mmCIF file with all atom_site columns, N, CA and C in Angstrom:
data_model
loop_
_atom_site.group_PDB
_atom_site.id
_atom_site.type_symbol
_atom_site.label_atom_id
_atom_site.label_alt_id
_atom_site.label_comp_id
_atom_site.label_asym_id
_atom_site.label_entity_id
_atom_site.label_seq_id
_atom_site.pdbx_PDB_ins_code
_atom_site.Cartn_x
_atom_site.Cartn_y
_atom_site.Cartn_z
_atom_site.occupancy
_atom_site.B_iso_or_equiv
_atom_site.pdbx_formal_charge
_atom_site.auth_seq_id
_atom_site.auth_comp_id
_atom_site.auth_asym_id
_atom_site.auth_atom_id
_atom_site.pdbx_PDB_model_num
ATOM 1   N N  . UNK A 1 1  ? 0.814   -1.194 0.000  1.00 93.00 ? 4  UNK A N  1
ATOM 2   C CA . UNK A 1 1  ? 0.000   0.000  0.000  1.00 93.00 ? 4  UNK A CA 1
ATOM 3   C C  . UNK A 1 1  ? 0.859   1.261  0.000  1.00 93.00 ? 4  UNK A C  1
ATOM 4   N N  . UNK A 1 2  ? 1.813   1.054  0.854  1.00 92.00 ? 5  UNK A N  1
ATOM 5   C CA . UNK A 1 2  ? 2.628   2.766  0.669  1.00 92.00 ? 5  UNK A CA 1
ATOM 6   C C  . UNK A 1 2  ? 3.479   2.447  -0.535 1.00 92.00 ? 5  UNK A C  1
ATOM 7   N N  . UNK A 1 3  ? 4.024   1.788  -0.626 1.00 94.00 ? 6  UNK A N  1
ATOM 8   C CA . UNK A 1 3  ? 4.570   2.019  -2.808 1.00 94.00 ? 6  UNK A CA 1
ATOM 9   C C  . UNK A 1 3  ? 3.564   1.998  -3.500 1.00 94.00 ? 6  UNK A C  1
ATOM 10  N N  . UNK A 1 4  ? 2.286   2.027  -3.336 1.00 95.00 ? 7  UNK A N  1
ATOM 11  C CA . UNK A 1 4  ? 1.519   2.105  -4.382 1.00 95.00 ? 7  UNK A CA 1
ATOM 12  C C  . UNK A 1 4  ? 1.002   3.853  -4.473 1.00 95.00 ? 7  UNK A C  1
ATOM 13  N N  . UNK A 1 5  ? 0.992   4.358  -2.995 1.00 94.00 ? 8  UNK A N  1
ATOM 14  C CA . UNK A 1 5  ? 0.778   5.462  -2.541 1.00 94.00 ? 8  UNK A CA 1
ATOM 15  C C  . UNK A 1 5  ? 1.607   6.236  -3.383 1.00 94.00 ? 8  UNK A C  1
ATOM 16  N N  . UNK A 1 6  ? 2.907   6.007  -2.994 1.00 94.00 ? 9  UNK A N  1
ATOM 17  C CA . UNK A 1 6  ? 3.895   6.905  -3.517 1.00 94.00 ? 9  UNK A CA 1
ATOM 18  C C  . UNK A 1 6  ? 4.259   7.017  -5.323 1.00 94.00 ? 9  UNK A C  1
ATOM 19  N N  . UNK A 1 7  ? 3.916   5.666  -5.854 1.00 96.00 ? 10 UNK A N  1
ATOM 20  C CA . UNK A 1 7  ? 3.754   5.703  -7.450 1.00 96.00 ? 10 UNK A CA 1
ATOM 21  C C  . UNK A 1 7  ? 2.592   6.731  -7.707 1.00 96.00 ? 10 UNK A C  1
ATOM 22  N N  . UNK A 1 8  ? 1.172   6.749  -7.126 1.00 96.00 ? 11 UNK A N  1
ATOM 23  C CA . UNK A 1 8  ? 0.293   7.230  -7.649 1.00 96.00 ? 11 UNK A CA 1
ATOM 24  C C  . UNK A 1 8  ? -0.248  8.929  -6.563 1.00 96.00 ? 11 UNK A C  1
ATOM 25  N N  . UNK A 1 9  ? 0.606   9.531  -6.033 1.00 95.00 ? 12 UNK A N  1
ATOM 26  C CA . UNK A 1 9  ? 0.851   10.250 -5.089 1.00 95.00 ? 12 UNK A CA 1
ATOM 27  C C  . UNK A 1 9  ? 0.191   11.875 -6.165 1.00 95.00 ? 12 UNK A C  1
ATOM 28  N N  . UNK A 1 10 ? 0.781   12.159 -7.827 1.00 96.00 ? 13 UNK A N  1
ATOM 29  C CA . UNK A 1 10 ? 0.476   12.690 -8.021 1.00 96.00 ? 13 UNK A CA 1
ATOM 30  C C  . UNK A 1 10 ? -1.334  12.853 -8.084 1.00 96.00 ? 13 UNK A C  1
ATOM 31  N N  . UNK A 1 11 ? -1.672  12.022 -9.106 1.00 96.00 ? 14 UNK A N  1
ATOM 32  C CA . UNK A 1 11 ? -3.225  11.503 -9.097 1.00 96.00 ? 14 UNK A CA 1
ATOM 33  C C  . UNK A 1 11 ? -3.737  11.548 -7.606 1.00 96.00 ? 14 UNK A C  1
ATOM 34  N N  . UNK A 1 12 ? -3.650  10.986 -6.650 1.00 95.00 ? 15 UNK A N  1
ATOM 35  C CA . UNK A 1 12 ? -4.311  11.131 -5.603 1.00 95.00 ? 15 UNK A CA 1
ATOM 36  C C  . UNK A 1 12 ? -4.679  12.630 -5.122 1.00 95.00 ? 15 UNK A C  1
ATOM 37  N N  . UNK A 1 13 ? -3.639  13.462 -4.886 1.00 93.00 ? 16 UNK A N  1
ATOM 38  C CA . UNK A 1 13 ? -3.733  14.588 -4.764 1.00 93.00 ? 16 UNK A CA 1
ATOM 39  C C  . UNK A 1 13 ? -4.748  15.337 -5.498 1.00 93.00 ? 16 UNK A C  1
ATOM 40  N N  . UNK A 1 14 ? -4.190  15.332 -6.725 1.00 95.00 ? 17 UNK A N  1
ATOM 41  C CA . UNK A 1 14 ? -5.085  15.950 -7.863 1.00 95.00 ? 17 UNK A CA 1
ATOM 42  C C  . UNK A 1 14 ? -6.736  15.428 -7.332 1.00 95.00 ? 17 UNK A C  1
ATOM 43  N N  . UNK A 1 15 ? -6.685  14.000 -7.203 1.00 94.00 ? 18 UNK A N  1
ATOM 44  C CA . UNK A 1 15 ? -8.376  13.968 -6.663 1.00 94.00 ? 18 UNK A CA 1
ATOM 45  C C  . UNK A 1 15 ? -8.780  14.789 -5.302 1.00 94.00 ? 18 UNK A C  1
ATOM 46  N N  . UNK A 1 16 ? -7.980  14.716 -4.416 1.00 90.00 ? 19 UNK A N  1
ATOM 47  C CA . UNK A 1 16 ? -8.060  15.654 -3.041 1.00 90.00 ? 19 UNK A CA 1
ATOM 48  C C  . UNK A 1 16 ? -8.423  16.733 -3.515 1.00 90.00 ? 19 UNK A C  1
ATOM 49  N N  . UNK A 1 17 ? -7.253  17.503 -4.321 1.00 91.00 ? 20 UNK A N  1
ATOM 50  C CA . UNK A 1 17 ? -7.769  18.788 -4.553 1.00 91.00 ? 20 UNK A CA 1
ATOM 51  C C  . UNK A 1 17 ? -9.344  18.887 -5.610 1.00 91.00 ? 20 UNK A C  1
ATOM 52  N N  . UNK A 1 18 ? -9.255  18.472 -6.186 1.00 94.00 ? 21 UNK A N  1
ATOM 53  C CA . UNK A 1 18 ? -10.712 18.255 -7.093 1.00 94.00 ? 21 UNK A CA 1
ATOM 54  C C  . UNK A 1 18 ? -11.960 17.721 -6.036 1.00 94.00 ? 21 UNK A C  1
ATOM 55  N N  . UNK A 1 19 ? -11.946 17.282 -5.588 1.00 94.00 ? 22 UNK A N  1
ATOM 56  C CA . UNK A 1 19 ? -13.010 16.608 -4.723 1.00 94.00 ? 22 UNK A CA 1
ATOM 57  C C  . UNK A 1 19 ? -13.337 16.986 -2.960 1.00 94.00 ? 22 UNK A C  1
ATOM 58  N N  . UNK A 1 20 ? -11.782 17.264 -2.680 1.00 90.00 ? 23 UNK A N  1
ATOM 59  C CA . UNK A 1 20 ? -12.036 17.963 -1.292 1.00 90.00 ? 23 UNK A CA 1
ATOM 60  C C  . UNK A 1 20 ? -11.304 16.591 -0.222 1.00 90.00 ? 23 UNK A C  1
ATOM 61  N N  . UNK A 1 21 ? -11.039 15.462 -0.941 1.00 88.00 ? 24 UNK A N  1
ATOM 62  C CA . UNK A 1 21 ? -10.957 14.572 0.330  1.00 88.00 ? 24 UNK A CA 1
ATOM 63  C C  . UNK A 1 21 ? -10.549 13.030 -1.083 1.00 88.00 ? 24 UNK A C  1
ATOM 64  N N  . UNK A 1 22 ? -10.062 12.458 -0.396 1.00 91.00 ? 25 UNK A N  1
ATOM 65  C CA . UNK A 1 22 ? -9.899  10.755 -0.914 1.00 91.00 ? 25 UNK A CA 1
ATOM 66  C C  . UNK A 1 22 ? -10.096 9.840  0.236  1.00 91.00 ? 25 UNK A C  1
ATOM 67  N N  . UNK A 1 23 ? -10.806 8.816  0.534  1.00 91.00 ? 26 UNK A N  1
ATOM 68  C CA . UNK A 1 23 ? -11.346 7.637  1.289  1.00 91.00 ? 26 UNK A CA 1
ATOM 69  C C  . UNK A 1 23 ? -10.345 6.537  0.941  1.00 91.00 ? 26 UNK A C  1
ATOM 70  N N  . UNK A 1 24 ? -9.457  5.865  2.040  1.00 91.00 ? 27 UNK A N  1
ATOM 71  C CA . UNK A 1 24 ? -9.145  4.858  1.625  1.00 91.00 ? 27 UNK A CA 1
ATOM 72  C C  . UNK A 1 24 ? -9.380  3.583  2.182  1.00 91.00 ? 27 UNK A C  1
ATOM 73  N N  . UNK A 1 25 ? -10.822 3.041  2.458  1.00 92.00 ? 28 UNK A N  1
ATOM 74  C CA . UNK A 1 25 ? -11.637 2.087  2.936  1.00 92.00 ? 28 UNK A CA 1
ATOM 75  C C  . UNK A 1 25 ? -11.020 0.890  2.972  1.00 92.00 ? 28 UNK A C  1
ATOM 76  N N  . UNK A 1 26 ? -10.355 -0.033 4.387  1.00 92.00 ? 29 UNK A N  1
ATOM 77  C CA . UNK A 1 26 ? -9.943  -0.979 3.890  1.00 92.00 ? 29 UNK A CA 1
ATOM 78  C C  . UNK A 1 26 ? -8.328  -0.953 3.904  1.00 92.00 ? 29 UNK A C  1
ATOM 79  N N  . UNK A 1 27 ? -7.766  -0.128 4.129  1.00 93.00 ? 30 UNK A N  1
ATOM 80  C CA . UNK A 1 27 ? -6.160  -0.088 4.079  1.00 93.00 ? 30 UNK A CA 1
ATOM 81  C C  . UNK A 1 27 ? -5.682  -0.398 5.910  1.00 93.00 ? 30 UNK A C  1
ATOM 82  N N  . UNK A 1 28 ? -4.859  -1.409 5.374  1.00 93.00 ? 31 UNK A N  1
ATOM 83  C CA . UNK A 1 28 ? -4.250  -1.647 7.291  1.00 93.00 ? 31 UNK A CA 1
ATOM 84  C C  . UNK A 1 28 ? -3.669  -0.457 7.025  1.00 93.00 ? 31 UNK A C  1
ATOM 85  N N  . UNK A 1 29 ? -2.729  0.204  6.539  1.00 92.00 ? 32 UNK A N  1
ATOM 86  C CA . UNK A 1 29 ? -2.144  1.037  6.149  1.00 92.00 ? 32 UNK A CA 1
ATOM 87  C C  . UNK A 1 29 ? -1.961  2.092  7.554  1.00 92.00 ? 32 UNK A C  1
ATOM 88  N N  . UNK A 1 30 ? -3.313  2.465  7.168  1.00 88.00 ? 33 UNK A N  1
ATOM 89  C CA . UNK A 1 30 ? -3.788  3.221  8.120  1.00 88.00 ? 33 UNK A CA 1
ATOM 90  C C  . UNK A 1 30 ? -4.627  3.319  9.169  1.00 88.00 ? 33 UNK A C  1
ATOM 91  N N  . UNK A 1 31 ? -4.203  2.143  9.911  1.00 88.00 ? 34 UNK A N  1
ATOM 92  C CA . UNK A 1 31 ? -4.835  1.834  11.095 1.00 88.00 ? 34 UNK A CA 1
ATOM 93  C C  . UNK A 1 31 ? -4.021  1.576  12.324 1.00 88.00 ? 34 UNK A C  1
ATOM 94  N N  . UNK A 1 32 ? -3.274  2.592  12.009 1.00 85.00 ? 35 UNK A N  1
ATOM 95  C CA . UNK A 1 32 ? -2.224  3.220  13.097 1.00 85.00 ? 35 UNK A CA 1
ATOM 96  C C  . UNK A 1 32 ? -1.621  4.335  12.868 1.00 85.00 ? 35 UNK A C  1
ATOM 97  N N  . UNK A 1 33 ? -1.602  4.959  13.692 1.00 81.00 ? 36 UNK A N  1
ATOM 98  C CA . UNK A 1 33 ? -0.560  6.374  14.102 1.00 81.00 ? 36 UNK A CA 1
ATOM 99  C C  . UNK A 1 33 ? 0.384   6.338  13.067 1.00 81.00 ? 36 UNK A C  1
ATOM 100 N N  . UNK A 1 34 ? 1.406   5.241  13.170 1.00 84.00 ? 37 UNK A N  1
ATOM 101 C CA . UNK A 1 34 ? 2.460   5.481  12.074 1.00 84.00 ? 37 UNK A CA 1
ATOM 102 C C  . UNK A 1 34 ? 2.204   4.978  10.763 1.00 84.00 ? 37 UNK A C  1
ATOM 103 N N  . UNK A 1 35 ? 1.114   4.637  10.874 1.00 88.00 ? 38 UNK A N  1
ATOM 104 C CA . UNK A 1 35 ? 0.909   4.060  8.967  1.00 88.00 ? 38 UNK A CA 1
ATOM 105 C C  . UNK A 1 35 ? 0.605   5.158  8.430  1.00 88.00 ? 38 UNK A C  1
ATOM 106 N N  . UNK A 1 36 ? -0.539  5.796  9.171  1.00 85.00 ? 39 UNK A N  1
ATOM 107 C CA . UNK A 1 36 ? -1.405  7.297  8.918  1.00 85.00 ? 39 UNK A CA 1
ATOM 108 C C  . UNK A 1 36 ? -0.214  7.955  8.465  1.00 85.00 ? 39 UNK A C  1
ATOM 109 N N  . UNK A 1 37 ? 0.816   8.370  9.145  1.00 84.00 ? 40 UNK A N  1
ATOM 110 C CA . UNK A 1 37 ? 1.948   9.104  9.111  1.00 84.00 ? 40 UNK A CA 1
ATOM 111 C C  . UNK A 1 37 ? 3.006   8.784  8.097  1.00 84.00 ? 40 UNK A C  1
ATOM 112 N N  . UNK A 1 38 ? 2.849   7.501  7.738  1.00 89.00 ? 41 UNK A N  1
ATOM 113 C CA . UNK A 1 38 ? 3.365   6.891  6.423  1.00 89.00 ? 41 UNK A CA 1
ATOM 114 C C  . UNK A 1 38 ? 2.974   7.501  5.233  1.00 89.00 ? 41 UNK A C  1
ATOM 115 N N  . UNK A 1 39 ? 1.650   7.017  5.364  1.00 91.00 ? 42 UNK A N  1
ATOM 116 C CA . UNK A 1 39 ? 0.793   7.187  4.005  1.00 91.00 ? 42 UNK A CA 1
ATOM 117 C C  . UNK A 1 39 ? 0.860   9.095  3.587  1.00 91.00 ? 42 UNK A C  1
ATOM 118 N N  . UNK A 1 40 ? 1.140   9.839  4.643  1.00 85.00 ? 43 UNK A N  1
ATOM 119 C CA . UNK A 1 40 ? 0.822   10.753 4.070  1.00 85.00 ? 43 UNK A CA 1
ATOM 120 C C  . UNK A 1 40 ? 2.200   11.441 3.889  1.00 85.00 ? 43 UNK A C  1
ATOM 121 N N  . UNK A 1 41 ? 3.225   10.902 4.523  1.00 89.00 ? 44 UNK A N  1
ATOM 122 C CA . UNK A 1 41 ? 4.745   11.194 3.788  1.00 89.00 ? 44 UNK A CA 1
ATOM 123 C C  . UNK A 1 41 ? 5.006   10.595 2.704  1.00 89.00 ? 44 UNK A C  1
ATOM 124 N N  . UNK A 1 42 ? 4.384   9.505  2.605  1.00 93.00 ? 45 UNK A N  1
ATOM 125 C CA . UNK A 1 42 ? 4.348   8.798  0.948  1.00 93.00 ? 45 UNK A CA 1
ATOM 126 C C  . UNK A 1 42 ? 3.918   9.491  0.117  1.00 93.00 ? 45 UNK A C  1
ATOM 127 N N  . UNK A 1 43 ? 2.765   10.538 0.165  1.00 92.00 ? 46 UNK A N  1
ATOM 128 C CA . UNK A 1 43 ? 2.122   11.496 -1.046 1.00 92.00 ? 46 UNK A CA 1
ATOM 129 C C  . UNK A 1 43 ? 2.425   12.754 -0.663 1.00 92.00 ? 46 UNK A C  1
ATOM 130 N N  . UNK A 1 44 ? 3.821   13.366 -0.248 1.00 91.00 ? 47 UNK A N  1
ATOM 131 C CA . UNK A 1 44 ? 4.181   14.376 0.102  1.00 91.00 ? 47 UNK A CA 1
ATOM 132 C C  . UNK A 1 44 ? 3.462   15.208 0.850  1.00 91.00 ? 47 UNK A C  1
ATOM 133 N N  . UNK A 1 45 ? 2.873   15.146 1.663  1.00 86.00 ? 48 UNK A N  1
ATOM 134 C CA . UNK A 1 45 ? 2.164   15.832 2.669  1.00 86.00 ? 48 UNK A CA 1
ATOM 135 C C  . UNK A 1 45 ? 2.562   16.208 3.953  1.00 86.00 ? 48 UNK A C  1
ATOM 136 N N  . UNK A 1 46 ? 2.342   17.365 4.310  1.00 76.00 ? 49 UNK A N  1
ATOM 137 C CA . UNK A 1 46 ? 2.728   17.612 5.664  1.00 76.00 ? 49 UNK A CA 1
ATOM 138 C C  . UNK A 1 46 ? 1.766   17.579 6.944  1.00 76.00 ? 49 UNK A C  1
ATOM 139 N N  . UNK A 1 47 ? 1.902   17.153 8.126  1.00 71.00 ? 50 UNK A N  1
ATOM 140 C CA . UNK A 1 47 ? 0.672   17.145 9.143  1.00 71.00 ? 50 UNK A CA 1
ATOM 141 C C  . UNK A 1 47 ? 0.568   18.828 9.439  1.00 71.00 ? 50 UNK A C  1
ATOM 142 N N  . UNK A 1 48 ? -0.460  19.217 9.951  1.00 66.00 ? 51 UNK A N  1
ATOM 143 C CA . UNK A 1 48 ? -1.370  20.433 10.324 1.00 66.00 ? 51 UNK A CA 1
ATOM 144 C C  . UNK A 1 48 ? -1.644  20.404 11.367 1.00 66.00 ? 51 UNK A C  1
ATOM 145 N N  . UNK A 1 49 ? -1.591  21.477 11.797 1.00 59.00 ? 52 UNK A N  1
ATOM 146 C CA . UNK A 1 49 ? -2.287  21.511 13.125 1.00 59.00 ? 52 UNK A CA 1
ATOM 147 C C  . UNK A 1 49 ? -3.963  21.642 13.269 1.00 59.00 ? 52 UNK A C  1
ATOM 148 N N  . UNK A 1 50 ? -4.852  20.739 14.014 1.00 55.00 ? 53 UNK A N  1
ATOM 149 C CA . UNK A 1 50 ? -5.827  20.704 13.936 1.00 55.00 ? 53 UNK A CA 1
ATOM 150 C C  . UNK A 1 50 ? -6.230  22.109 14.069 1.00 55.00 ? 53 UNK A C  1
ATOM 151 N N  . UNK A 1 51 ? -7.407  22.563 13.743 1.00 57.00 ? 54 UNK A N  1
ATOM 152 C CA . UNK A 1 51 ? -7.428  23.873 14.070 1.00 57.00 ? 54 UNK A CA 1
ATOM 153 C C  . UNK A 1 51 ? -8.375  24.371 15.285 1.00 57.00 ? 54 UNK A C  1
ATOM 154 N N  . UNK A 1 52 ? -8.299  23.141 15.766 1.00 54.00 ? 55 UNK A N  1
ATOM 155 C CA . UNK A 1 52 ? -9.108  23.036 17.551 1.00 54.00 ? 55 UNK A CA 1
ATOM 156 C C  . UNK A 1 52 ? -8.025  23.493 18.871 1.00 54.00 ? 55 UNK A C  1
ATOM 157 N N  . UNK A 1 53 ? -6.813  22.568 17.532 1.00 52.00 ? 56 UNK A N  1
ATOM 158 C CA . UNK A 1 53 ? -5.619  22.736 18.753 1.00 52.00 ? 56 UNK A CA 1
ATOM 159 C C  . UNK A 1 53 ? -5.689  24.133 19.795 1.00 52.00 ? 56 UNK A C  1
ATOM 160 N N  . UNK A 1 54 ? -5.718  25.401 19.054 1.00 52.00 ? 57 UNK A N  1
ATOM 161 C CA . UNK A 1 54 ? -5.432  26.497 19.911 1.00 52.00 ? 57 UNK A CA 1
ATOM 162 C C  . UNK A 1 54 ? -6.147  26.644 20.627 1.00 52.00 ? 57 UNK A C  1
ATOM 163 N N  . UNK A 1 55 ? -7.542  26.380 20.499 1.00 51.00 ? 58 UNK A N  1
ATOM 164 C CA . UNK A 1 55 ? -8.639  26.503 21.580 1.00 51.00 ? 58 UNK A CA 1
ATOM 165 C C  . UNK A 1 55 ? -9.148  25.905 22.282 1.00 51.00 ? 58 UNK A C  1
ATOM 166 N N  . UNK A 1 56 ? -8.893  24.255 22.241 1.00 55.00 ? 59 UNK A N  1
ATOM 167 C CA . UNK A 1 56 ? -9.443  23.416 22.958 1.00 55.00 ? 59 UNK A CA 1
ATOM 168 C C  . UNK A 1 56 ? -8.201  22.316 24.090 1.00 55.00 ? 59 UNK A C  1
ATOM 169 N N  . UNK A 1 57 ? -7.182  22.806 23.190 1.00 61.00 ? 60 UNK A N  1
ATOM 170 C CA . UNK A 1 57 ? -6.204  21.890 23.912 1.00 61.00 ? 60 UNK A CA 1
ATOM 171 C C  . UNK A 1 57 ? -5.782  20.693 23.424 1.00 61.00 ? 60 UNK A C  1
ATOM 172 N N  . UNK A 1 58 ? -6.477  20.214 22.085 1.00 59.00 ? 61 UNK A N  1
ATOM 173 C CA . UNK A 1 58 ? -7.254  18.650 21.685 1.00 59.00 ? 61 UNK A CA 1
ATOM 174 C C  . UNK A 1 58 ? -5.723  17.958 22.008 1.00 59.00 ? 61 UNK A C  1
ATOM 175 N N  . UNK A 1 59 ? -5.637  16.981 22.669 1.00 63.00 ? 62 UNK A N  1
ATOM 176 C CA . UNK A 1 59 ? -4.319  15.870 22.333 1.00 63.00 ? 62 UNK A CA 1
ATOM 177 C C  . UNK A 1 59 ? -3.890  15.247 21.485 1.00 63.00 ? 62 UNK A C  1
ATOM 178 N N  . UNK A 1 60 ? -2.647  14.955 21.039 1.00 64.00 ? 63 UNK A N  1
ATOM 179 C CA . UNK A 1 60 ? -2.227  14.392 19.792 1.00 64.00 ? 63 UNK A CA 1
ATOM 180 C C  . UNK A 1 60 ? -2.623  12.927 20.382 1.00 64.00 ? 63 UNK A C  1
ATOM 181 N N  . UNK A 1 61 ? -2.901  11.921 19.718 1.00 67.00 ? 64 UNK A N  1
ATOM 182 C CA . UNK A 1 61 ? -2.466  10.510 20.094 1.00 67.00 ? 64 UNK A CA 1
ATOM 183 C C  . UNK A 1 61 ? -1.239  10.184 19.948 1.00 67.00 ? 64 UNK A C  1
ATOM 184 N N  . UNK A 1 62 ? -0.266  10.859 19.098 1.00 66.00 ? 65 UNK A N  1
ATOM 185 C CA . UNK A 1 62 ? 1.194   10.439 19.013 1.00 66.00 ? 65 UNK A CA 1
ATOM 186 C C  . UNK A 1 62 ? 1.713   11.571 18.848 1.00 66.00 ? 65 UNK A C  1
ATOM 187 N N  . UNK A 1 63 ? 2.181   12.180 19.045 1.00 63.00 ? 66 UNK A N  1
ATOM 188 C CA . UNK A 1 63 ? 2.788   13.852 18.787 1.00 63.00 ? 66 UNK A CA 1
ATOM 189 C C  . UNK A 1 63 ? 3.886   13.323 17.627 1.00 63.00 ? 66 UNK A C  1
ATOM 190 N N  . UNK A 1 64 ? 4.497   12.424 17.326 1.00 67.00 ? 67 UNK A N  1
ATOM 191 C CA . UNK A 1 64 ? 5.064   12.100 16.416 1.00 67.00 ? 67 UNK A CA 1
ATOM 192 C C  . UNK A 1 64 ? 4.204   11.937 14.696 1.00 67.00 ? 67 UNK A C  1
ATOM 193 N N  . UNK A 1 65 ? 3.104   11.239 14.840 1.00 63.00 ? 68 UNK A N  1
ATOM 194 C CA . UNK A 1 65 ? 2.321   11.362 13.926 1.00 63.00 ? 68 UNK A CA 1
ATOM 195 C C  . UNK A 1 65 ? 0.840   12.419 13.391 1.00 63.00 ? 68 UNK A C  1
ATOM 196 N N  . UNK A 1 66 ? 1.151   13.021 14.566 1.00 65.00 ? 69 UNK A N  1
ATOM 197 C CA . UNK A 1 66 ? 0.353   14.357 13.821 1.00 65.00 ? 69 UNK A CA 1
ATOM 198 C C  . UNK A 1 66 ? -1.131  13.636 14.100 1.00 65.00 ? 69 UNK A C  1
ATOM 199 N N  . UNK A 1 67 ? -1.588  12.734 14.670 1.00 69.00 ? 70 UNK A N  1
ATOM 200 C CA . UNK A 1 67 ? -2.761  11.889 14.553 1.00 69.00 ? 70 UNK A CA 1
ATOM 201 C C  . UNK A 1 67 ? -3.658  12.821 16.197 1.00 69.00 ? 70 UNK A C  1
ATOM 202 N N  . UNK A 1 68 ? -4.816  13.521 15.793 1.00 64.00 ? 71 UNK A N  1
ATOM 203 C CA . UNK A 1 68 ? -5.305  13.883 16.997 1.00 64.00 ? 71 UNK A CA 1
ATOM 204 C C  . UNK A 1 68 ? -6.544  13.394 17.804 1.00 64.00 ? 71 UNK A C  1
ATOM 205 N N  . UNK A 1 69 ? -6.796  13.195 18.714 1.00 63.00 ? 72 UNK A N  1
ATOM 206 C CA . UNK A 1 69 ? -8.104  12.152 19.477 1.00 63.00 ? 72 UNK A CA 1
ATOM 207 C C  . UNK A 1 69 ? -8.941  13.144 19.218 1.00 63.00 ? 72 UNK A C  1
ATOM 208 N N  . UNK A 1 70 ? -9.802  11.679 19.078 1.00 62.00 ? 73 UNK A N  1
ATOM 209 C CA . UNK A 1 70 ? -11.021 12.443 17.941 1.00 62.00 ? 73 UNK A CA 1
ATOM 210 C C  . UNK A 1 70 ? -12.052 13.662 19.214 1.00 62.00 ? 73 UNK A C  1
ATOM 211 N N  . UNK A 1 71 ? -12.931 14.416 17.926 1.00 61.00 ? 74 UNK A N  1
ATOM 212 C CA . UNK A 1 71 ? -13.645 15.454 18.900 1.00 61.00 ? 74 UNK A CA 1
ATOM 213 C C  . UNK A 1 71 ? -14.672 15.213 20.126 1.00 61.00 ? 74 UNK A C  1
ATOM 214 N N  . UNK A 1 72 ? -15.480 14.148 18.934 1.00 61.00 ? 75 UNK A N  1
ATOM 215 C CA . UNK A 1 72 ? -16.826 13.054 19.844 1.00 61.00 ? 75 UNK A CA 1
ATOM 216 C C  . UNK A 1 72 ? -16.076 12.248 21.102 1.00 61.00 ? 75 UNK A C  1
ATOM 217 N N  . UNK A 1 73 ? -14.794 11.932 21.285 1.00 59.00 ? 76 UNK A N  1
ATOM 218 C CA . UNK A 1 73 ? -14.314 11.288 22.389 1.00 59.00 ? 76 UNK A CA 1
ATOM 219 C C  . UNK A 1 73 ? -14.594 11.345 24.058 1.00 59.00 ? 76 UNK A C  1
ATOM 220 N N  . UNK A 1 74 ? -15.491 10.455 24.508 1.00 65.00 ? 77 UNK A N  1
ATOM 221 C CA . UNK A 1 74 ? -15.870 11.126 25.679 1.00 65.00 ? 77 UNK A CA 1
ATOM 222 C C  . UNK A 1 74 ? -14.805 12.125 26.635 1.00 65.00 ? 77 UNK A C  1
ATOM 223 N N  . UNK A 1 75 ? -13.859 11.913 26.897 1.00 59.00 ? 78 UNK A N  1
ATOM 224 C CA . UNK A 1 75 ? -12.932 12.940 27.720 1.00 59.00 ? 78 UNK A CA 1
ATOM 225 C C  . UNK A 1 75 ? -12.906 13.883 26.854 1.00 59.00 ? 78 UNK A C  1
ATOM 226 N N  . UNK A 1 76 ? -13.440 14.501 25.777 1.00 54.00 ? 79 UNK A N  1
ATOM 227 C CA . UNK A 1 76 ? -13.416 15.727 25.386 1.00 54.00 ? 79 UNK A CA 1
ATOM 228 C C  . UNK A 1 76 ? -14.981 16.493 25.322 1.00 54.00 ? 79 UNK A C  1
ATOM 229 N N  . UNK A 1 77 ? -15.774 16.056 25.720 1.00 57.00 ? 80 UNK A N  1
ATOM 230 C CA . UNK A 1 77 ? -17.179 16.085 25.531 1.00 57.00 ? 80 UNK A CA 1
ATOM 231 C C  . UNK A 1 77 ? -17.260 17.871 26.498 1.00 57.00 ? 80 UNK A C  1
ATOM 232 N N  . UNK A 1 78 ? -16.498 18.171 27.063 1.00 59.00 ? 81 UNK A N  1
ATOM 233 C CA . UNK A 1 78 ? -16.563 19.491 27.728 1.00 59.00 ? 81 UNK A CA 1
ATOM 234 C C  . UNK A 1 78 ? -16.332 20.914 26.920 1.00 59.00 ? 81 UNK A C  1
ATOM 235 N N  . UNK A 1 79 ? -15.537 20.148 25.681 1.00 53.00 ? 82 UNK A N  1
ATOM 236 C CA . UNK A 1 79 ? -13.856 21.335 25.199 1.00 53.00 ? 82 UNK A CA 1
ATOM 237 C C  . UNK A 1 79 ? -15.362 21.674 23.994 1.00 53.00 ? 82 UNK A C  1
#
């Protein structure tokens, strides 16, 4: 999955930008912190800062992978 990422990295993008988003249903890939973080250094991408971060505090799950706990998460149900 990530050499396939990275062969087809231009095209993917191009659909992101055209469409707003790409789904990749089904990839172990990304069913972890560092795959997530794989896959998206594989299609040249950089992580972002959520844009909750400044106001809510939100936690990374890995500060290494840019991956942040989600909003609906009960310990955030206050923020």
């Amino acid at each position: 999955q990530l050499e396939w990422l990275g062969k087809n990295a231009d095209a993917i993008k191009e659909k992101m930008y055209t469409h707003g988003a790409v789904i990749f249903r089904g990839w172990e890939l990304i069913k972890n912190p560092e795959g997530f973080r794989a896959a998206y250094e594989a299609l040249g991408m950089l992580p972002c800062l959520d844009p909750l971060h400044a106001v809510s505090a939100r936690p990374m799950v890995d500060k290494k992978s840019a991956v942040y706990e989600a909003v609906n998460k009960e310990s955030r149900a206050n923020f």
